[in-house]
Coordinates of C-alpha atoms in Angstrom, one line a residue:
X1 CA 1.8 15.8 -38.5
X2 CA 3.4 18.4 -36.9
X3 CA 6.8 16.8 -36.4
X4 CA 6.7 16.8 -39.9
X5 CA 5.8 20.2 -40.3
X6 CA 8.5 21.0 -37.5
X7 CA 11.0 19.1 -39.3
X8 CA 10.2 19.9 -43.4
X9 CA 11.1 24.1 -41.3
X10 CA 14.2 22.8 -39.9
X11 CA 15.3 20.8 -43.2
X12 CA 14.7 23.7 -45.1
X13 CA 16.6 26.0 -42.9
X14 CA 19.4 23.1 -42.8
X15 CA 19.2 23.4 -46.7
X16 CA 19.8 26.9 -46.7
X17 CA 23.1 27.0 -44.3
X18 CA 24.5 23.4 -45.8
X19 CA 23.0 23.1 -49.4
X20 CA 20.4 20.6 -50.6
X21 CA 22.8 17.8 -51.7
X22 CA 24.3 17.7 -48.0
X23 CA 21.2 17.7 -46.6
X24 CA 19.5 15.2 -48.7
X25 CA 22.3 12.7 -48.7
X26 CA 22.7 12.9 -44.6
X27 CA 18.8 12.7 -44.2
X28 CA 18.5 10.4 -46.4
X29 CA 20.8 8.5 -44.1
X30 CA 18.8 9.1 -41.4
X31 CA 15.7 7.3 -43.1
X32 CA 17.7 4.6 -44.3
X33 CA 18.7 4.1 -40.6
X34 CA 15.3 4.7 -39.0
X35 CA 13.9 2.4 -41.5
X36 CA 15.9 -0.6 -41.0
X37 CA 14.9 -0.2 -36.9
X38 CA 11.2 0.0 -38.2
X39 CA 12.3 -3.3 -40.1
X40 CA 13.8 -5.0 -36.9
X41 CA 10.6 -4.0 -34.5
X42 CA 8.3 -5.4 -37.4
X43 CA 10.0 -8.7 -37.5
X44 CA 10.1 -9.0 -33.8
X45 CA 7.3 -7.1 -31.8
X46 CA 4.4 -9.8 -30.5
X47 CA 1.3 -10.3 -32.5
X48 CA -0.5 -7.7 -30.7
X49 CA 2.1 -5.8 -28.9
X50 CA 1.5 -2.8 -31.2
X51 CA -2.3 -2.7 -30.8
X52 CA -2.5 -3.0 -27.3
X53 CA -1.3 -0.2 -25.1
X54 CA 2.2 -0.9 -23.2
X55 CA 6.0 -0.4 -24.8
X56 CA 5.0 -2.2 -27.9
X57 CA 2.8 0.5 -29.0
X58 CA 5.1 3.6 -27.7
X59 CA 7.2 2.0 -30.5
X60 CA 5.3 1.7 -33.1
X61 CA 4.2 5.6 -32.5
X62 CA 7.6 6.6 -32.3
X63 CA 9.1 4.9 -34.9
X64 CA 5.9 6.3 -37.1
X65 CA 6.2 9.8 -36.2
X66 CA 10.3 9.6 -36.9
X67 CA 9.7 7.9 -40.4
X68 CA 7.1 10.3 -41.9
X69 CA 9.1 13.4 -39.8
X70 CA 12.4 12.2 -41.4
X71 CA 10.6 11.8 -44.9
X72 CA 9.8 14.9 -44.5
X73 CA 13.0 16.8 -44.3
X74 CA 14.4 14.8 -47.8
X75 CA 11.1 15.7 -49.4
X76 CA 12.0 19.6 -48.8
X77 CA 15.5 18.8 -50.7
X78 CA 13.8 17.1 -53.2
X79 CA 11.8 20.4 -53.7
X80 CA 15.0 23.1 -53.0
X81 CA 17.1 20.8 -55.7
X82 CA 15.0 20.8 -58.8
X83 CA 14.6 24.7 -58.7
X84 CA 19.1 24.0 -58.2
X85 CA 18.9 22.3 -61.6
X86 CA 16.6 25.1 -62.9
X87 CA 19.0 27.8 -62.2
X88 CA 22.2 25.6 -63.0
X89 CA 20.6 24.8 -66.4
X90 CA 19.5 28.8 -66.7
X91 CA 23.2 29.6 -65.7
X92 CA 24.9 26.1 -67.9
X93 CA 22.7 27.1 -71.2
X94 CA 20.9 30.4 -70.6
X95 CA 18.0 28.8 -70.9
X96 CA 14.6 28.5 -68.2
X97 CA 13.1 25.4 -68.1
X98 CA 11.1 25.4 -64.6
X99 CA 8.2 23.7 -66.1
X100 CA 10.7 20.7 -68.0
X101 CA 12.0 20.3 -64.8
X102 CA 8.9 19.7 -63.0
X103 CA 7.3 18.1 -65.7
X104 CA 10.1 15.4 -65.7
X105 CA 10.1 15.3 -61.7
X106 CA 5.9 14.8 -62.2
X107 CA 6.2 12.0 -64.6
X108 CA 8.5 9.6 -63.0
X109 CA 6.8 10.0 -59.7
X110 CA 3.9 9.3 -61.4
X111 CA 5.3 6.1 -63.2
X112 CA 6.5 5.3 -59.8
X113 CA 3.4 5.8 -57.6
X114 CA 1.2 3.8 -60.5
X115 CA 3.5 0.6 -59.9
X116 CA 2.5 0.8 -55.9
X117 CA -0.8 -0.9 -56.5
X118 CA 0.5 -3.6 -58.8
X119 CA 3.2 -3.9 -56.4
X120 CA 1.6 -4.9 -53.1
X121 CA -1.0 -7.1 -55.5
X122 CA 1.4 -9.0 -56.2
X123 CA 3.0 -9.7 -53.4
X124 CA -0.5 -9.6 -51.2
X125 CA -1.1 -13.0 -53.9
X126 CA 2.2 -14.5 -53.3
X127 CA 1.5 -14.6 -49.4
X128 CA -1.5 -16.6 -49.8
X129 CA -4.5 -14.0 -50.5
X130 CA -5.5 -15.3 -53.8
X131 CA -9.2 -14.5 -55.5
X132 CA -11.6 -12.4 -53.7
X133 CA -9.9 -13.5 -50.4
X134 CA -8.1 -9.8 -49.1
X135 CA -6.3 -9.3 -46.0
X136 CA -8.3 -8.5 -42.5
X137 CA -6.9 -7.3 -39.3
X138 CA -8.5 -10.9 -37.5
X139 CA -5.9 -12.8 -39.6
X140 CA -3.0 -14.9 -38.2
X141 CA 0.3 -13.4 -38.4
X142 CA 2.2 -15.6 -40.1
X143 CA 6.4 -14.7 -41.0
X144 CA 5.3 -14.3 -44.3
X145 CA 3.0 -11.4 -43.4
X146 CA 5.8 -9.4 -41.7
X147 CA 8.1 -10.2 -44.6
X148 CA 5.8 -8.9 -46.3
X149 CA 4.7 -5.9 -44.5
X150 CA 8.4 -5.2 -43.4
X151 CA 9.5 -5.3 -47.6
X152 CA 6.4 -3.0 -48.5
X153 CA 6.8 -0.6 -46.2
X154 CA 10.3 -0.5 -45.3
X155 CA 12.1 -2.0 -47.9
X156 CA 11.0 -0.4 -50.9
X157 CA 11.6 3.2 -49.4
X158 CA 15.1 1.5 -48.3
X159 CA 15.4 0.9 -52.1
X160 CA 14.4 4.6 -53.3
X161 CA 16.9 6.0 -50.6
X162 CA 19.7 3.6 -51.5
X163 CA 19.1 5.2 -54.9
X164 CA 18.8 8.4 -53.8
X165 CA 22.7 8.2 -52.3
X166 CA 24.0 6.9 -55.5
X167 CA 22.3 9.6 -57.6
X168 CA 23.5 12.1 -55.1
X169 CA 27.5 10.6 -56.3
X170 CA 26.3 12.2 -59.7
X171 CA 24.9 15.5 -58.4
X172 CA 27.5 18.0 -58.7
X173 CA 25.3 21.2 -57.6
X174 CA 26.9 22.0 -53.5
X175 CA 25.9 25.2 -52.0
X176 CA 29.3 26.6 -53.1
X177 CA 28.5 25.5 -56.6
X178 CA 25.0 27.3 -56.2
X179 CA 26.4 30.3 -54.7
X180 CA 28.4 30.4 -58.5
X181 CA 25.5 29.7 -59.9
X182 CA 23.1 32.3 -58.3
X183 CA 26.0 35.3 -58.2
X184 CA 26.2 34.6 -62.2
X185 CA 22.8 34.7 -62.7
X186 CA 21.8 37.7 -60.6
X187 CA 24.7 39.7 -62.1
X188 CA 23.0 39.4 -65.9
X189 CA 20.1 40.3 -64.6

């Protein structure tokens, strides 16, 4: 938690000297990078090299603290960009829309977060856990489990991120463009 917290500070200051595009298209780099590493140590690691203490386990910590710290810093641009769209849309039509903004951020992580469940379901079934028959830690693991594990919990981040990147190809608002933005504002106020 608090390489997170260490690293959401840091982003933010980042944000501040680089702009929130910069900084969400390189950290977003960074997690597509991290991610794919958490990918290879999840296909190869023994069965229970990352319960048992020994290198297998430093890994796995490690390459868990780095993926939710890393999140972390693109969550802060996430945050630092949608109040960039409410003062380019303040300073593109004169008008303040904070709460459309948010509302429309809200709803499609909502849509988003309610297909997670449904999700991992369905591919939970299509491993072989059909019925009333769930998934315990006593269970062989088979390839299809770290497929499976690897895709859920790498892979569909790795699929947000990648489009994330070409989003960002879109996103026109640079801290020079903000600077614009901000002077124009402040100087009708």
């Amino acid at each position: 938690m608090l390489p997170s917290i260490i690293l959401a500070i840091a982003g933010a200051k980042l944000a501040g000297k680089q702009g929130n595009r910069k900084v969400m298209i390189n950290w977003t780099w960074v997690c597509i990078i991290w991610n794919v590493l958490f990918i290879i140590f999840i296909m190869v690691v023994p069965e229970k090299g990352a319960s048992s203490m020994g290198i297998p386990l430093v890994i796995f910590f490690l390459l868990m603290l780095g993926n939710n710290a890393f999140k972390m810093v693109v969550s802060t641009a996430t945050g630092a960009m949608r109040m960039d769209v409410v003062d380019y849309e303040l300073y593109r039509s004169g008008h303040y829309l904070p709460a459309t903004v948010s509302a429309v951020y809200s709803f499609i992580d909502k849509m988003i977060s309610a297909l997670a469940p449904m999700i991992a379901t369905l591919v939970i079934g299509i491993v072989g856990y059909t019925g009333s028959r769930i998934p315990q830690a006593s269970d062989e693991l088979t390839i299809g489990i770290r497929i499976i594990t690897a895709a859920l919990f790498c892979g569909l981040p790795l699929l947000g991120w990648a489009l994330t990147l070409v989003a960002m190809k879109k996103f026109s608002l640079t801290r020079e463009k903000m600077e614009e933005v901000q002077a124009s504002i402040a100087s009708q106020k």
